[in-house]
PDB file of C-alpha atoms in Angstrom:
ATOM      1  CA  UNK A 220       3.035  23.162   3.730  1.00  0.00           C
ATOM      2  CA  UNK A 221       3.052  22.381   0.010  1.00  0.00           C
ATOM      3  CA  UNK A 222      -0.130  21.435  -1.797  1.00  0.00           C
ATOM      4  CA  UNK A 223      -0.609  17.660  -1.939  1.00  0.00           C
ATOM      5  CA  UNK A 224      -0.084  15.969  -5.297  1.00  0.00           C
ATOM      6  CA  UNK A 225      -2.863  13.896  -6.897  1.00  0.00           C
ATOM      7  CA  UNK A 226      -1.177  10.711  -5.619  1.00  0.00           C
ATOM      8  CA  UNK A 227      -1.047  11.963  -2.029  1.00  0.00           C
ATOM      9  CA  UNK A 228      -4.643  13.181  -2.277  1.00  0.00           C
ATOM     10  CA  UNK A 229      -5.685   9.746  -3.527  1.00  0.00           C
ATOM     11  CA  UNK A 230      -3.895   7.957  -0.685  1.00  0.00           C
ATOM     12  CA  UNK A 231      -5.355  10.365   1.863  1.00  0.00           C
ATOM     13  CA  UNK A 232      -8.872   9.791   0.583  1.00  0.00           C
ATOM     14  CA  UNK A 233      -8.330   6.023   0.404  1.00  0.00           C
ATOM     15  CA  UNK A 234      -7.482   5.681   4.104  1.00  0.00           C
ATOM     16  CA  UNK A 235      -6.471   2.034   3.744  1.00  0.00           C
ATOM     17  CA  UNK A 236      -4.235   0.349   1.199  1.00  0.00           C
ATOM     18  CA  UNK A 237      -4.922  -3.389   1.365  1.00  0.00           C
ATOM     19  CA  UNK A 238      -1.974  -5.653   0.574  1.00  0.00           C
ATOM     20  CA  UNK A 239      -2.637  -9.073  -0.892  1.00  0.00           C
ATOM     21  CA  UNK A 240      -1.474 -11.989  -3.009  1.00  0.00           C
ATOM     22  CA  UNK A 241      -2.574 -15.531  -3.656  1.00  0.00           C
ATOM     23  CA  UNK A 242      -1.064 -17.979  -6.154  1.00  0.00           C
ATOM     24  CA  UNK A 243      -4.591 -18.723  -7.394  1.00  0.00           C
ATOM     25  CA  UNK A 244      -5.651 -16.096  -9.935  1.00  0.00           C
ATOM     26  CA  UNK A 245      -9.356 -16.648  -9.278  1.00  0.00           C
ATOM     27  CA  UNK A 246      -8.888 -15.990  -5.567  1.00  0.00           C
ATOM     28  CA  UNK A 247      -6.902 -12.820  -6.314  1.00  0.00           C
ATOM     29  CA  UNK A 248      -9.729 -11.547  -8.487  1.00  0.00           C
ATOM     30  CA  UNK A 249     -12.307 -12.333  -5.793  1.00  0.00           C
ATOM     31  CA  UNK A 250     -10.213 -10.541  -3.165  1.00  0.00           C
ATOM     32  CA  UNK A 251      -9.964  -7.507  -5.419  1.00  0.00           C
ATOM     33  CA  UNK A 252     -13.743  -7.524  -5.892  1.00  0.00           C
ATOM     34  CA  UNK A 253     -14.366  -7.864  -2.138  1.00  0.00           C
ATOM     35  CA  UNK A 254     -11.995  -5.004  -1.372  1.00  0.00           C
ATOM     36  CA  UNK A 255     -13.562  -2.716  -3.953  1.00  0.00           C
ATOM     37  CA  UNK A 256     -17.086  -3.530  -2.820  1.00  0.00           C
ATOM     38  CA  UNK A 257     -15.970  -2.806   0.745  1.00  0.00           C
ATOM     39  CA  UNK A 258     -14.991   0.719  -0.325  1.00  0.00           C
ATOM     40  CA  UNK A 259     -11.295   0.342  -1.145  1.00  0.00           C
ATOM     41  CA  UNK A 260      -9.932   2.651  -3.844  1.00  0.00           C
ATOM     42  CA  UNK A 261      -6.178   1.947  -3.586  1.00  0.00           C
ATOM     43  CA  UNK A 262      -4.795  -1.588  -3.447  1.00  0.00           C
ATOM     44  CA  UNK A 263      -1.391  -3.268  -3.627  1.00  0.00           C
ATOM     45  CA  UNK A 264      -0.727  -6.734  -4.975  1.00  0.00           C
ATOM     46  CA  UNK A 265       2.580  -8.001  -3.621  1.00  0.00           C
ATOM     47  CA  UNK A 266       5.140  -9.678  -5.853  1.00  0.00           C
ATOM     48  CA  UNK A 267       5.641 -12.623  -3.520  1.00  0.00           C
ATOM     49  CA  UNK A 268       5.193 -15.608  -5.744  1.00  0.00           C
ATOM     50  CA  UNK A 269       6.337 -16.856  -9.134  1.00  0.00           C
ATOM     51  CA  UNK A 270       2.723 -16.534 -10.287  1.00  0.00           C
ATOM     52  CA  UNK A 271       2.554 -12.782  -9.629  1.00  0.00           C
ATOM     53  CA  UNK A 272       3.667 -11.566 -13.086  1.00  0.00           C
ATOM     54  CA  UNK A 273       1.121 -13.806 -14.808  1.00  0.00           C
ATOM     55  CA  UNK A 274      -1.716 -12.838 -12.432  1.00  0.00           C
ATOM     56  CA  UNK A 275      -1.205  -9.083 -12.480  1.00  0.00           C
ATOM     57  CA  UNK A 276      -2.576  -8.488 -16.010  1.00  0.00           C
ATOM     58  CA  UNK A 277      -5.865 -10.144 -15.022  1.00  0.00           C
ATOM     59  CA  UNK A 278      -6.088  -7.883 -11.986  1.00  0.00           C
ATOM     60  CA  UNK A 279      -5.283  -4.871 -14.160  1.00  0.00           C
ATOM     61  CA  UNK A 280      -8.102  -5.823 -16.538  1.00  0.00           C
ATOM     62  CA  UNK A 281     -10.579  -6.145 -13.666  1.00  0.00           C
ATOM     63  CA  UNK A 282      -9.380  -2.943 -11.987  1.00  0.00           C
ATOM     64  CA  UNK A 283     -10.009  -1.081 -15.236  1.00  0.00           C
ATOM     65  CA  UNK A 284     -13.694  -1.931 -14.782  1.00  0.00           C
ATOM     66  CA  UNK A 285     -13.736  -0.449 -11.263  1.00  0.00           C
ATOM     67  CA  UNK A 286     -14.084   3.351 -11.409  1.00  0.00           C
ATOM     68  CA  UNK A 287     -11.706   5.215  -9.127  1.00  0.00           C
ATOM     69  CA  UNK A 288      -9.527   2.226  -8.207  1.00  0.00           C
ATOM     70  CA  UNK A 289      -5.717   2.540  -8.261  1.00  0.00           C
ATOM     71  CA  UNK A 290      -3.764  -0.716  -8.533  1.00  0.00           C
ATOM     72  CA  UNK A 291      -0.119  -0.923  -7.520  1.00  0.00           C
ATOM     73  CA  UNK A 292       2.555  -3.574  -7.125  1.00  0.00           C
ATOM     74  CA  UNK A 293       4.542  -4.242  -3.964  1.00  0.00           C
ATOM     75  CA  UNK A 294       7.611  -6.183  -2.819  1.00  0.00           C
ATOM     76  CA  UNK A 295       9.686  -4.576  -5.550  1.00  0.00           C
ATOM     77  CA  UNK A 296      13.414  -4.327  -4.861  1.00  0.00           C
ATOM     78  CA  UNK A 297      15.045  -3.426  -8.187  1.00  0.00           C
ATOM     79  CA  UNK A 298      14.393  -1.200 -11.213  1.00  0.00           C
ATOM     80  CA  UNK A 299      14.099  -4.202 -13.552  1.00  0.00           C
ATOM     81  CA  UNK A 300      11.243  -5.588 -11.442  1.00  0.00           C
ATOM     82  CA  UNK A 301       9.497  -2.228 -11.487  1.00  0.00           C
ATOM     83  CA  UNK A 302       9.840  -2.057 -15.270  1.00  0.00           C
ATOM     84  CA  UNK A 303       8.120  -5.429 -15.708  1.00  0.00           C
ATOM     85  CA  UNK A 304       5.049  -4.317 -13.790  1.00  0.00           C
ATOM     86  CA  UNK A 305       5.004  -0.795 -15.211  1.00  0.00           C
ATOM     87  CA  UNK A 306       4.725  -2.401 -18.634  1.00  0.00           C
ATOM     88  CA  UNK A 307       1.689  -4.289 -17.304  1.00  0.00           C
ATOM     89  CA  UNK A 308       0.020  -1.137 -16.007  1.00  0.00           C
ATOM     90  CA  UNK A 309       0.874  -0.749 -12.345  1.00  0.00           C
ATOM     91  CA  UNK A 310       0.093   2.757 -11.125  1.00  0.00           C
ATOM     92  CA  UNK A 311       2.612   2.863  -8.293  1.00  0.00           C
ATOM     93  CA  UNK A 312       5.521   0.918  -6.832  1.00  0.00           C
ATOM     94  CA  UNK A 313       5.880  -0.215  -3.211  1.00  0.00           C
ATOM     95  CA  UNK A 314       9.137  -1.548  -1.792  1.00  0.00           C
ATOM     96  CA  UNK A 315       9.976  -3.223   1.525  1.00  0.00           C
ATOM     97  CA  UNK A 316      13.388  -1.511   1.457  1.00  0.00           C
ATOM     98  CA  UNK A 317      14.880   1.865   0.546  1.00  0.00           C
ATOM     99  CA  UNK A 318      16.918   1.084  -2.563  1.00  0.00           C
ATOM    100  CA  UNK A 319      18.298   4.350  -4.038  1.00  0.00           C
ATOM    101  CA  UNK A 320      18.542   2.786  -7.517  1.00  0.00           C
ATOM    102  CA  UNK A 321      14.839   1.968  -7.456  1.00  0.00           C
ATOM    103  CA  UNK A 322      14.106   5.495  -6.263  1.00  0.00           C
ATOM    104  CA  UNK A 323      16.136   6.975  -9.115  1.00  0.00           C
ATOM    105  CA  UNK A 324      14.313   4.771 -11.618  1.00  0.00           C
ATOM    106  CA  UNK A 325      10.882   5.769 -10.310  1.00  0.00           C
ATOM    107  CA  UNK A 326      11.905   9.417 -10.337  1.00  0.00           C
ATOM    108  CA  UNK A 327      13.058   9.107 -13.949  1.00  0.00           C
ATOM    109  CA  UNK A 328       9.841   7.377 -15.024  1.00  0.00           C
ATOM    110  CA  UNK A 329       7.679   9.713 -12.888  1.00  0.00           C
ATOM    111  CA  UNK A 330       6.197   6.734 -11.062  1.00  0.00           C
ATOM    112  CA  UNK A 331       4.836   7.174  -7.525  1.00  0.00           C
ATOM    113  CA  UNK A 332       7.101   5.195  -5.219  1.00  0.00           C
ATOM    114  CA  UNK A 333       6.534   4.088  -1.622  1.00  0.00           C
ATOM    115  CA  UNK A 334       9.827   2.796  -0.165  1.00  0.00           C
ATOM    116  CA  UNK A 335      10.068   0.842   3.059  1.00  0.00           C
ATOM    117  CA  UNK A 336      12.027   2.694   5.740  1.00  0.00           C
ATOM    118  CA  UNK A 337      13.126   1.755   9.230  1.00  0.00           C
ATOM    119  CA  UNK A 338      15.206   4.766  10.274  1.00  0.00           C
ATOM    120  CA  UNK A 339      14.964   8.547  10.104  1.00  0.00           C
ATOM    121  CA  UNK A 340      17.973   8.540   7.755  1.00  0.00           C
ATOM    122  CA  UNK A 341      16.227   6.183   5.329  1.00  0.00           C
ATOM    123  CA  UNK A 342      13.147   8.394   5.366  1.00  0.00           C
ATOM    124  CA  UNK A 343      15.336  11.415   4.628  1.00  0.00           C
ATOM    125  CA  UNK A 344      17.125   9.741   1.717  1.00  0.00           C
ATOM    126  CA  UNK A 345      13.794   8.491   0.341  1.00  0.00           C
ATOM    127  CA  UNK A 346      12.467  12.043   0.421  1.00  0.00           C
ATOM    128  CA  UNK A 347      15.603  13.281  -1.352  1.00  0.00           C
ATOM    129  CA  UNK A 348      14.892  10.728  -4.112  1.00  0.00           C
ATOM    130  CA  UNK A 349      11.382  12.073  -4.630  1.00  0.00           C
ATOM    131  CA  UNK A 350       9.297   9.822  -2.371  1.00  0.00           C
ATOM    132  CA  UNK A 351       6.276  11.743  -1.087  1.00  0.00           C
ATOM    133  CA  UNK A 352       4.982   8.804   0.928  1.00  0.00           C
ATOM    134  CA  UNK A 353       7.168   6.337   2.800  1.00  0.00           C
ATOM    135  CA  UNK A 354       6.231   3.011   4.311  1.00  0.00           C
ATOM    136  CA  UNK A 355       7.452   2.366   7.814  1.00  0.00           C
ATOM    137  CA  UNK A 356       8.044  -1.347   8.032  1.00  0.00           C
ATOM    138  CA  UNK A 357       7.701  -3.428  10.097  1.00  0.00           C
ATOM    139  CA  UNK A 358       5.277  -1.109  11.858  1.00  0.00           C
ATOM    140  CA  UNK A 359       4.758  -3.454  14.812  1.00  0.00           C
ATOM    141  CA  UNK A 360       8.463  -3.029  15.657  1.00  0.00           C
ATOM    142  CA  UNK A 361       8.720   0.694  14.892  1.00  0.00           C
ATOM    143  CA  UNK A 362       5.420   1.680  16.628  1.00  0.00           C
ATOM    144  CA  UNK A 363       3.406   4.926  16.321  1.00  0.00           C
ATOM    145  CA  UNK A 364       6.047   6.741  18.375  1.00  0.00           C
ATOM    146  CA  UNK A 365       8.429   6.356  15.442  1.00  0.00           C
ATOM    147  CA  UNK A 366       6.009   8.299  13.231  1.00  0.00           C
ATOM    148  CA  UNK A 367       6.042  11.188  15.701  1.00  0.00           C
ATOM    149  CA  UNK A 368       9.838  11.082  15.849  1.00  0.00           C
ATOM    150  CA  UNK A 369      10.114  11.232  12.049  1.00  0.00           C
ATOM    151  CA  UNK A 370       7.688  14.122  11.749  1.00  0.00           C
ATOM    152  CA  UNK A 371       9.572  16.058  14.417  1.00  0.00           C
ATOM    153  CA  UNK A 372      12.508  16.406  12.022  1.00  0.00           C
ATOM    154  CA  UNK A 373      10.911  15.688   8.614  1.00  0.00           C
ATOM    155  CA  UNK A 374       7.452  17.276   8.871  1.00  0.00           C
ATOM    156  CA  UNK A 375       6.646  17.254   5.139  1.00  0.00           C
ATOM    157  CA  UNK A 376       6.975  13.546   4.419  1.00  0.00           C
ATOM    158  CA  UNK A 377       3.810  11.459   4.537  1.00  0.00           C
ATOM    159  CA  UNK A 378       3.845   8.045   6.206  1.00  0.00           C
ATOM    160  CA  UNK A 379       1.975   4.763   5.781  1.00  0.00           C
ATOM    161  CA  UNK A 380       2.604   1.994   8.335  1.00  0.00           C
ATOM    162  CA  UNK A 381       2.349  -1.656   7.302  1.00  0.00           C
ATOM    163  CA  UNK A 382       2.968  -4.847   9.226  1.00  0.00           C
ATOM    164  CA  UNK A 383       1.262  -4.264  12.543  1.00  0.00           C
ATOM    165  CA  UNK A 384      -1.916  -2.262  11.908  1.00  0.00           C
ATOM    166  CA  UNK A 385      -5.102  -3.995  13.042  1.00  0.00           C
ATOM    167  CA  UNK A 386      -8.614  -3.306  11.649  1.00  0.00           C
ATOM    168  CA  UNK A 387      -9.818  -2.242  15.102  1.00  0.00           C
ATOM    169  CA  UNK A 388     -10.842   1.165  16.404  1.00  0.00           C
ATOM    170  CA  UNK A 389      -8.033   1.142  18.988  1.00  0.00           C
ATOM    171  CA  UNK A 390      -5.255   0.327  16.499  1.00  0.00           C
ATOM    172  CA  UNK A 391      -6.528   2.650  13.766  1.00  0.00           C
ATOM    173  CA  UNK A 392      -7.029   5.593  16.162  1.00  0.00           C
ATOM    174  CA  UNK A 393      -3.545   5.131  17.606  1.00  0.00           C
ATOM    175  CA  UNK A 394      -1.860   5.163  14.191  1.00  0.00           C
ATOM    176  CA  UNK A 395      -3.825   8.088  12.786  1.00  0.00           C
ATOM    177  CA  UNK A 396      -3.299   9.917  16.054  1.00  0.00           C
ATOM    178  CA  UNK A 397       0.445   9.607  15.487  1.00  0.00           C
ATOM    179  CA  UNK A 398       0.127  11.453  12.164  1.00  0.00           C
ATOM    180  CA  UNK A 399       0.027   8.824   9.408  1.00  0.00           C
ATOM    181  CA  UNK A 400      -1.621   9.648   6.070  1.00  0.00           C
ATOM    182  CA  UNK A 401      -3.127   6.186   5.610  1.00  0.00           C
ATOM    183  CA  UNK A 402      -2.498   2.597   6.703  1.00  0.00           C
ATOM    184  CA  UNK A 403      -1.554  -0.622   4.960  1.00  0.00           C
ATOM    185  CA  UNK A 404      -3.076  -3.949   5.997  1.00  0.00           C
ATOM    186  CA  UNK A 405      -2.684  -7.440   4.619  1.00  0.00           C
ATOM    187  CA  UNK A 406      -3.480 -10.639   6.493  1.00  0.00           C
ATOM    188  CA  UNK A 407      -5.506  -8.671   9.053  1.00  0.00           C
ATOM    189  CA  UNK A 408      -8.058  -7.948   6.314  1.00  0.00           C
ATOM    190  CA  UNK A 409      -7.595 -11.059   4.191  1.00  0.00           C
ATOM    191  CA  UNK A 410      -7.561 -13.770   6.862  1.00  0.00           C
ATOM    192  CA  UNK A 411      -6.402 -17.168   5.632  1.00  0.00           C
ATOM    193  CA  UNK A 412      -9.307 -19.006   7.233  1.00  0.00           C
ATOM    194  CA  UNK A 413     -11.838 -16.731   5.518  1.00  0.00           C
ATOM    195  CA  UNK A 414     -10.140 -17.147   2.136  1.00  0.00           C
ATOM    196  CA  UNK A 415     -10.029 -20.921   2.628  1.00  0.00           C
ATOM    197  CA  UNK A 416     -13.807 -21.104   3.043  1.00  0.00           C
ATOM    198  CA  UNK A 417     -14.571 -18.453   0.418  1.00  0.00           C
ATOM    199  CA  UNK A 418     -16.043 -16.003   2.945  1.00  0.00           C
ATOM    200  CA  UNK A 419     -15.601 -12.974   0.686  1.00  0.00           C
ATOM    201  CA  UNK A 420     -18.654 -11.198   2.097  1.00  0.00           C
ATOM    202  CA  UNK A 421     -17.090 -11.335   5.564  1.00  0.00           C
ATOM    203  CA  UNK A 422     -13.832  -9.961   4.141  1.00  0.00           C
ATOM    204  CA  UNK A 423     -15.762  -7.143   2.491  1.00  0.00           C
ATOM    205  CA  UNK A 424     -17.525  -6.328   5.772  1.00  0.00           C
ATOM    206  CA  UNK A 425     -14.234  -6.260   7.718  1.00  0.00           C
ATOM    207  CA  UNK A 426     -12.844  -3.777   5.206  1.00  0.00           C
ATOM    208  CA  UNK A 427     -15.978  -1.633   5.243  1.00  0.00           C
ATOM    209  CA  UNK A 428     -15.932  -1.490   9.050  1.00  0.00           C
ATOM    210  CA  UNK A 429     -12.271  -0.414   9.110  1.00  0.00           C
ATOM    211  CA  UNK A 430     -12.932   2.276   6.514  1.00  0.00           C
ATOM    212  CA  UNK A 431     -15.870   3.565   8.550  1.00  0.00           C
ATOM    213  CA  UNK A 432     -13.580   4.011  11.560  1.00  0.00           C
ATOM    214  CA  UNK A 433     -11.095   5.978   9.459  1.00  0.00           C
ATOM    215  CA  UNK A 434     -13.776   8.170   7.916  1.00  0.00           C
ATOM    216  CA  UNK A 435     -15.050   9.050  11.394  1.00  0.00           C
ATOM    217  CA  UNK A 436     -11.522  10.121  12.372  1.00  0.00           C
ATOM    218  CA  UNK A 437     -11.062  12.283   9.281  1.00  0.00           C
ATOM    219  CA  UNK A 438     -14.259  14.271   9.777  1.00  0.00           C
TER     220      UNK A 438
END
């Protein structure tokens, strides 16, 4: 097995990559603070609103004040979208799909790239385009058994599931038991009702509890 790159080491140590977005910049900043205080060191803001390009620089500025934190952008489909956020300081690109053109662009710019894959063939082509870590999405449809199936034929590729991982001991143990490197979670960590009432301490505690479960598994 090859030695892991700094990006893979970072994702391995992180355990969880939270996924978030809110059209309110202030709320985004508070969510970033809560995640960091809960122990998060890798986080993905998704490009799912017209406000995202204007909010990202503020997040980048705050992240720069948080030692050890890596900030990436998700829901990127095309090279031109990736270029916009690379210019604003994103450290990695996450995609819901496996677009070869985006993979070629990230390879050319030496940008870590996490493409979304739903078949063994997509995982293979992503690996051929330089992806070291692939996102299986939607994970609730593909299930942990899919991870085992991928690793049976592509043992070197690392996997992160998103869209179906719960911040519970049962869910986390099942996914890590299947061989994932880390997990992605969005609304399960950043519940709408908690955001609505400004319960950022509760959000931080949910994240810290999930990280504690993962750390116990990695011992």
